[in-house]
């Protein structure tokens, strides 16, 4: 792995599956895991094995079929969780245990009702115990986003001493600003003793719509793993969207940060997850939404027809979308109508277009969107139809 390679840790099947109203069965999870492996993710977080027999079974089944990616299971800093996760992961070619504990004052005081020193000891002990089963142990400091940096650095040091290979710095509540989250990663890079033995990981939630921006700031400041989900699904407002961070890095090559993702599979992957979970993807969702490459205003359509790059920064084929869509509505202009008419077989002269366009506008005022059948009807009922077909 080059120092500029960003590891993509997919948690669609764990944090993503925590989305209300969603439950996947083991077969569905296995299909998604196979596709994630083909997509090129580096780590698949397959579940939280101690949480239910179903989750255990899914992690075990995924461990058996994944060929390339590391397969990871979540635990709390509890011995039995770790033992059960190790059991579920025993068939994985590359197993990872992901263990951790809350480190913010709010978690220490209200959730654990204990002290900072006790949390440090529990963190150390959990990593040490996980190391007795697998080599690859990731430690998460839950609510790191609201944890004081000095104390967070001490927790990270303890986890490294116990053998952690990855340190996950979750912005669990999606609270941080990008500059704050970036500064936190930088602080840890510069102040944690032994940091060269582990990589830092960004795990950002989207409560303020900043998950993608925070993850990108994290890697700019030295983190080398991003934890994310397909379509950004997850608890509350969701997690960082995999397709977004991957495309941000691809579209900004001067950052010199790349991933192993085959981006042409992104759209298909998004559809698979949305169909399996029964969770509809908003049309304006970046990269994979139905409107991400659709143009409906006349000015934009005219530009895109002349040169796609006037209004598109991504080639749709790069993410597995066949082509940009020119959507015909009452807001469309002559260029868009001529383009769509040509696609269904009519080459219109300028004068013919003027006449057909007037007919189009009266249709479009009655209908939200004009489809190919409507175009035939518009042309057939125009004054110049005989002229067009005899040309
Ligand atoms: O958001 C979070 O803090 C988590 C941890 C359990 C990794 O999902
Ligand atoms: Zn999370």
Coordinates of C-alpha atoms and ligand atoms in Angstrom, one line a residue:
X1 CA 0.0 0.0 0.0
X2 CA 1.5 3.4 -1.0
X3 CA 1.4 6.1 1.6
X4 CA -1.1 8.0 -0.5
X5 CA -3.5 5.1 -0.8
X6 CA -6.7 5.7 1.2
X7 CA -8.2 2.5 2.6
X8 CA -11.9 2.3 2.1
X9 CA -13.6 0.6 5.1
X10 CA -17.2 -0.1 4.2
X11 CA -19.7 -0.4 7.0
X12 CA -22.9 -0.6 5.0
X13 CA -23.6 -4.0 6.6
X14 CA -23.0 -2.8 10.2
X15 CA -23.5 1.0 10.8
X16 CA -25.5 1.2 7.5
X17 CA -27.8 -1.5 8.6
X18 CA -28.6 0.4 11.8
X19 CA -30.9 2.6 9.7
X20 CA -34.5 2.4 11.1
X21 CA -36.8 0.1 9.3
X22 CA -34.1 -1.9 7.6
X23 CA -33.3 -5.6 8.1
X24 CA -31.3 -7.6 5.7
X25 CA -31.2 -11.4 5.8
X26 CA -27.9 -13.3 5.6
X27 CA -28.3 -14.2 1.9
X28 CA -28.9 -10.5 1.0
X29 CA -25.8 -9.5 3.1
X30 CA -23.7 -12.1 1.4
X31 CA -24.7 -10.8 -2.1
X32 CA -23.8 -7.2 -1.0
X33 CA -20.5 -8.3 0.5
X34 CA -19.5 -10.1 -2.7
X35 CA -20.2 -7.0 -4.7
X36 CA -18.3 -4.8 -2.2
X37 CA -15.4 -7.1 -2.6
X38 CA -15.6 -6.8 -6.4
X39 CA -16.0 -3.0 -6.0
X40 CA -12.5 -3.0 -4.4
X41 CA -13.2 -1.9 -0.8
X42 CA -10.3 -2.7 1.5
X43 CA -12.4 -3.7 4.6
X44 CA -15.9 -4.9 4.9
X45 CA -17.4 -4.4 8.4
X46 CA -19.8 -7.4 8.2
X47 CA -21.7 -6.9 11.5
X48 CA -21.7 -6.9 15.3
X49 CA -21.5 -10.7 16.0
X50 CA -22.5 -10.6 19.7
X51 CA -25.6 -8.5 19.0
X52 CA -27.8 -11.4 17.7
X53 CA -27.5 -15.0 16.4
X54 CA -28.5 -13.6 12.9
X55 CA -25.6 -11.1 12.9
X56 CA -23.2 -13.8 14.0
X57 CA -24.4 -16.1 11.2
X58 CA -24.0 -13.2 8.6
X59 CA -20.5 -12.3 9.7
X60 CA -19.5 -16.0 9.6
X61 CA -21.1 -16.5 6.1
X62 CA -19.4 -13.3 4.8
X63 CA -16.0 -14.4 6.2
X64 CA -16.3 -17.6 4.2
X65 CA -17.0 -16.0 0.8
X66 CA -14.9 -12.7 0.7
X67 CA -11.8 -13.3 -1.3
X68 CA -9.9 -10.0 -1.2
X69 CA -11.1 -7.6 1.4
X70 CA -10.4 -7.8 5.2
X71 CA -13.6 -8.8 7.0
X72 CA -14.2 -7.0 10.2
X73 CA -16.6 -7.6 13.2
X74 CA -17.5 -4.9 15.7
X75 CA -17.4 -5.4 19.5
X76 CA -17.6 -3.3 22.7
X77 CA -14.7 -3.4 25.1
X78 CA -16.2 -6.5 26.6
X79 CA -14.4 -9.9 26.6
X80 CA -17.3 -11.9 25.5
X81 CA -18.0 -9.6 22.6
X82 CA -14.4 -10.0 21.4
X83 CA -14.5 -13.8 21.9
X84 CA -17.7 -14.1 19.9
X85 CA -16.4 -11.8 17.1
X86 CA -13.2 -13.9 16.8
X87 CA -15.4 -17.0 16.5
X88 CA -17.5 -15.5 13.8
X89 CA -14.4 -14.3 11.9
X90 CA -12.6 -17.6 12.1
X91 CA -13.0 -18.5 8.3
X92 CA -11.9 -15.0 7.1
X93 CA -8.7 -14.9 5.0
X94 CA -8.0 -11.5 6.6
X95 CA -10.0 -11.0 9.8
X96 CA -10.1 -7.8 11.8
X97 CA -11.6 -7.2 15.2
X98 CA -13.0 -3.6 15.7
X99 CA -13.2 -2.9 19.4
X100 CA -13.5 0.3 21.4
X101 CA -15.2 2.4 24.0
X102 CA -16.6 5.9 24.5
X103 CA -14.0 8.6 25.3
X104 CA -15.9 11.9 25.5
X105 CA -16.8 13.4 28.9
X106 CA -20.5 12.8 28.1
X107 CA -19.9 9.1 27.5
X108 CA -17.6 8.6 30.5
X109 CA -19.8 10.4 32.9
X110 CA -23.3 9.5 31.7
X111 CA -22.9 6.2 29.9
X112 CA -20.1 4.5 31.8
X113 CA -20.4 6.5 35.1
X114 CA -16.7 6.1 35.5
X115 CA -13.3 7.9 35.2
X116 CA -10.9 8.7 32.4
X117 CA -8.3 6.4 33.9
X118 CA -10.8 3.5 34.0
X119 CA -11.6 4.0 30.3
X120 CA -7.9 4.0 29.5
X121 CA -7.5 0.7 31.2
X122 CA -10.5 -0.8 29.5
X123 CA -9.3 0.3 26.1
X124 CA -5.9 -1.2 26.7
X125 CA -7.3 -4.5 28.0
X126 CA -9.8 -4.8 25.1
X127 CA -7.2 -4.4 22.4
X128 CA -4.8 -6.7 24.2
X129 CA -7.5 -9.4 24.4
X130 CA -8.5 -9.0 20.8
X131 CA -4.8 -9.4 19.8
X132 CA -4.8 -12.8 21.4
X133 CA -7.2 -13.9 18.6
X134 CA -6.2 -11.8 15.5
X135 CA -3.2 -9.7 14.4
X136 CA -5.3 -6.9 12.9
X137 CA -7.1 -5.0 15.6
X138 CA -8.8 -1.7 15.1
X139 CA -9.7 0.5 18.1
X140 CA -12.5 3.1 18.1
X141 CA -12.7 6.0 20.5
X142 CA -16.4 6.5 20.4
X143 CA -17.5 10.2 20.3
X144 CA -13.9 11.2 19.6
X145 CA -15.4 14.2 17.8
X146 CA -16.3 15.7 21.2
X147 CA -13.3 14.2 23.1
X148 CA -10.6 16.5 24.4
X149 CA -7.6 16.1 22.1
X150 CA -5.1 15.6 24.9
X151 CA -7.0 12.8 26.5
X152 CA -7.8 11.3 23.1
X153 CA -4.1 11.1 22.4
X154 CA -3.5 9.2 25.7
X155 CA -6.2 6.7 24.7
X156 CA -4.7 6.3 21.3
X157 CA -1.3 5.7 22.9
X158 CA -2.7 3.0 25.2
X159 CA -4.4 1.3 22.2
X160 CA -1.2 1.3 20.2
X161 CA 0.8 -0.1 23.2
X162 CA -1.7 -2.9 23.3
X163 CA -1.2 -3.6 19.6
X164 CA -3.8 -1.7 17.7
X165 CA -3.1 -1.5 14.0
X166 CA -5.8 1.1 13.2
X167 CA -7.2 3.9 15.3
X168 CA -10.7 5.0 14.5
X169 CA -11.6 8.6 15.4
X170 CA -15.3 8.7 15.1
X171 CA -17.3 11.9 14.9
X172 CA -20.2 9.8 16.3
X173 CA -22.6 12.6 16.6
X174 CA -21.7 14.4 13.4
X175 CA -20.8 17.5 15.5
X176 CA -17.4 18.6 14.2
X177 CA -16.6 21.3 11.6
X178 CA -14.3 20.1 8.8
X179 CA -11.5 22.4 10.2
X180 CA -11.9 21.0 13.7
X181 CA -12.0 17.4 12.6
X182 CA -8.9 18.0 10.4
X183 CA -7.1 19.6 13.3
X184 CA -7.9 16.7 15.5
X185 CA -6.3 14.2 13.1
X186 CA -3.3 16.5 12.7
X187 CA -3.0 16.8 16.5
X188 CA -3.0 13.0 16.9
X189 CA -0.5 12.5 14.0
X190 CA 1.8 14.9 15.8
X191 CA 1.3 14.0 19.4
X192 CA 0.6 10.3 19.8
X193 CA 3.7 8.4 20.7
X194 CA 4.1 5.3 18.4
X195 CA 1.6 6.7 15.8
X196 CA 3.8 5.4 13.0
X197 CA 2.7 1.8 14.1
X198 CA -0.9 2.4 13.3
X199 CA -3.1 4.2 10.7
X200 CA -5.7 6.8 11.6
X201 CA -9.3 6.3 10.4
X202 CA -12.1 8.7 9.8
X203 CA -15.6 7.7 10.8
X204 CA -18.0 10.6 10.3
X205 CA -21.7 10.9 10.8
X206 CA -23.8 13.3 8.8
X207 CA -26.0 15.1 11.4
X208 CA -25.0 18.5 10.1
X209 CA -24.4 17.3 6.5
X210 CA -20.6 17.5 7.0
X211 CA -19.6 13.8 6.9
X212 CA -18.0 13.8 3.5
X213 CA -16.2 17.2 4.1
X214 CA -15.0 16.0 7.5
X215 CA -13.6 12.7 6.1
X216 CA -11.8 14.5 3.3
X217 CA -10.3 17.0 5.8
X218 CA -9.2 13.9 7.9
X219 CA -7.3 12.3 5.0
X220 CA -5.8 15.7 4.0
X221 CA -4.4 15.9 7.5
X222 CA -2.9 12.4 7.6
X223 CA -5.7 9.8 8.2
X224 CA -5.3 6.9 5.8
X225 CA -8.7 5.1 6.1
X226 CA -12.2 6.3 5.6
X227 CA -15.2 4.5 7.0
X228 CA -18.3 4.9 4.9
X229 CA -21.5 3.3 3.6
X230 CA -23.1 3.0 0.2
X231 CA -25.6 5.9 -0.3
X232 CA -24.5 7.3 3.0
X233 CA -27.1 5.2 4.9
X234 CA -26.8 4.8 8.6
X235 CA -28.0 5.8 12.1
X236 CA -30.0 9.1 12.1
X237 CA -28.7 11.3 9.2
X238 CA -26.3 8.5 8.1
X239 CA -22.6 8.0 7.6
X240 CA -20.1 9.3 5.1
X241 CA -21.2 8.2 1.6
X242 CA -18.6 5.9 0.0
X243 CA -19.4 7.1 -3.5
X244 CA -18.9 10.7 -2.5
X245 CA -15.5 10.4 -0.8
X246 CA -14.2 8.1 -3.6
X247 CA -15.2 10.6 -6.3
X248 CA -14.0 13.6 -4.4
X249 CA -10.5 12.0 -4.3
X250 CA -10.7 10.9 -8.0
X251 CA -11.9 14.3 -9.2
X252 CA -9.1 16.2 -7.3
X253 CA -6.0 14.3 -8.4
X254 CA -3.7 17.1 -7.1
X255 CA -4.5 15.9 -3.6
X256 CA -2.5 12.8 -4.6
X257 CA -4.8 10.5 -2.6
X258 CA -6.3 7.5 -4.3
X259 CA -8.4 4.5 -3.5
X260 CA -8.7 1.0 -4.9
X261 CA -12.3 1.4 -5.9
X262 CA -13.6 0.5 -9.4
X263 CA -15.7 3.6 -9.7
X264 CA -17.7 2.2 -12.7
X265 CA -19.5 -0.1 -10.3
X266 CA -20.7 2.7 -8.0
X267 CA -24.2 3.3 -9.6
X268 CA -24.9 -0.5 -9.7
X269 CA -23.8 -0.8 -6.1
X270 CA -26.0 2.0 -5.0
X271 CA -29.0 0.4 -6.7
X272 CA -28.3 -3.0 -5.1
X273 CA -28.1 -1.5 -1.6
X274 CA -31.2 0.6 -2.1
X275 CA -33.3 -2.3 -3.6
X276 CA -32.2 -4.8 -1.0
X277 CA -32.8 -2.5 1.9
X278 CA -36.0 -1.0 0.5
X279 CA -34.5 2.5 1.1
X280 CA -35.1 4.9 -1.6
X281 CA -32.2 7.2 -2.7
X282 CA -33.1 10.9 -2.9
X283 CA -33.1 12.0 -6.6
X284 CA -30.6 14.8 -5.9
X285 CA -28.2 12.5 -4.1
X286 CA -24.6 13.3 -5.2
X287 CA -23.1 10.8 -7.7
X288 CA -25.8 8.2 -7.6
X289 CA -29.2 10.1 -7.4
X290 CA -31.5 9.8 -10.4
X291 CA -30.9 13.5 -11.2
X292 CA -27.1 13.5 -10.6
X293 CA -26.6 13.6 -14.4
X294 CA -29.9 15.0 -15.6
X295 CA -30.2 18.5 -17.1
X296 CA -33.6 20.2 -17.3
X297 CA -33.1 24.0 -17.7
X298 CA -32.7 25.3 -21.2
X299 CA -29.5 27.2 -20.5
X300 CA -27.8 24.1 -19.0
X301 CA -29.1 21.8 -21.7
X302 CA -27.8 24.0 -24.5
X303 CA -24.3 23.9 -22.8
X304 CA -24.3 20.2 -22.2
X305 CA -25.3 19.4 -25.8
X306 CA -22.4 21.6 -27.0
X307 CA -19.9 20.2 -24.5
X308 CA -20.8 17.9 -21.6
X309 CA -18.1 19.5 -19.4
X310 CA -19.9 22.9 -19.3
X311 CA -22.2 21.6 -16.6
X312 CA -20.8 18.3 -15.5
X313 CA -17.6 17.6 -13.5
X314 CA -17.9 13.9 -13.7
X315 CA -18.2 11.7 -16.8
X316 CA -21.3 9.6 -15.9
X317 CA -19.7 6.5 -17.4
X318 CA -17.0 6.8 -14.7
X319 CA -19.6 5.9 -12.1
X320 CA -21.5 3.4 -14.2
X321 CA -24.3 5.7 -15.5
X322 CA -24.7 5.2 -19.3
X323 CA -25.2 8.9 -20.2
X324 CA -26.3 12.3 -19.2
X325 CA -30.0 12.9 -19.4
X326 CA -31.6 15.8 -21.2
X327 CA -34.9 16.1 -19.5
X328 CA -37.7 17.8 -21.5
X329 CA -39.9 20.1 -19.4
X330 CA -41.5 23.5 -20.0
X331 CA -38.2 25.0 -18.9
X332 CA -36.3 23.4 -21.9
X333 CA -35.2 25.2 -24.9
X334 CA -35.0 24.5 -28.7
X335 CA -31.6 22.9 -28.5
X336 CA -32.8 20.2 -26.1
X337 CA -35.9 19.5 -28.1
X338 CA -33.9 19.2 -31.3
X339 CA -31.4 16.9 -29.6
X340 CA -34.2 14.6 -28.2
X341 CA -36.1 14.6 -31.5
X342 CA -32.9 13.6 -33.3
X343 CA -32.5 10.7 -30.8
X344 CA -35.9 9.3 -31.8
X345 CA -35.3 9.8 -35.6
X346 CA -36.3 13.4 -36.6
X347 CA -33.7 15.8 -38.0
X348 CA -35.4 19.2 -37.8
X349 CA -34.5 22.3 -39.8
X350 CA -34.5 25.6 -37.9
X351 CA -37.9 26.6 -39.3
X352 CA -39.4 23.2 -38.6
X353 CA -38.0 23.4 -35.0
X354 CA -39.7 26.8 -34.5
X355 CA -43.1 25.3 -35.3
X356 CA -42.6 22.0 -33.4
X357 CA -41.3 24.0 -30.4
X358 CA -44.5 26.0 -30.1
X359 CA -46.5 22.7 -30.1
X360 CA -44.0 21.3 -27.5
X361 CA -44.6 24.2 -25.1
X362 CA -48.3 23.7 -25.0
X363 CA -47.8 20.0 -24.3
X364 CA -45.1 20.6 -21.7
X365 CA -47.3 23.1 -19.8
X366 CA -49.8 20.3 -19.3
X367 CA -47.3 17.5 -18.4
X368 CA -44.4 17.5 -16.0
X369 CA -42.0 15.7 -18.3
X370 CA -42.0 14.9 -22.0
X371 CA -41.0 11.4 -22.9
X372 CA -40.1 9.8 -26.3
X373 CA -43.7 8.8 -27.1
X374 CA -44.8 12.4 -26.4
X375 CA -42.1 13.7 -28.8
X376 CA -43.6 11.5 -31.6
X377 CA -47.0 12.9 -30.8
X378 CA -45.8 16.5 -30.7
X379 CA -44.2 16.1 -34.1
X380 CA -47.1 14.3 -35.7
X381 CA -49.5 17.0 -34.6
X382 CA -47.3 19.9 -35.7
X383 CA -48.1 22.0 -38.8
X384 CA -44.8 20.8 -40.4
X385 CA -45.2 17.0 -40.0
X386 CA -45.7 16.3 -43.7
X387 CA -42.7 18.4 -44.5
X388 CA -40.6 16.5 -41.9
X389 CA -41.5 13.0 -43.0
X390 CA -41.2 13.8 -46.8
X391 CA -37.7 15.3 -46.4
Ligands
LIG1 O1 -20.2 6.2 15.2 C1 -19.5 5.5 15.9 O2 -18.8 5.9 16.9 C2 -19.4 4.0 15.6 C3 -18.5 3.2 16.4 C4 -19.1 2.0 17.0 C5 -17.3 2.8 15.5 O3 -20.1 3.6 14.8
LIG2 ZN1 -20.9 5.1 13.4

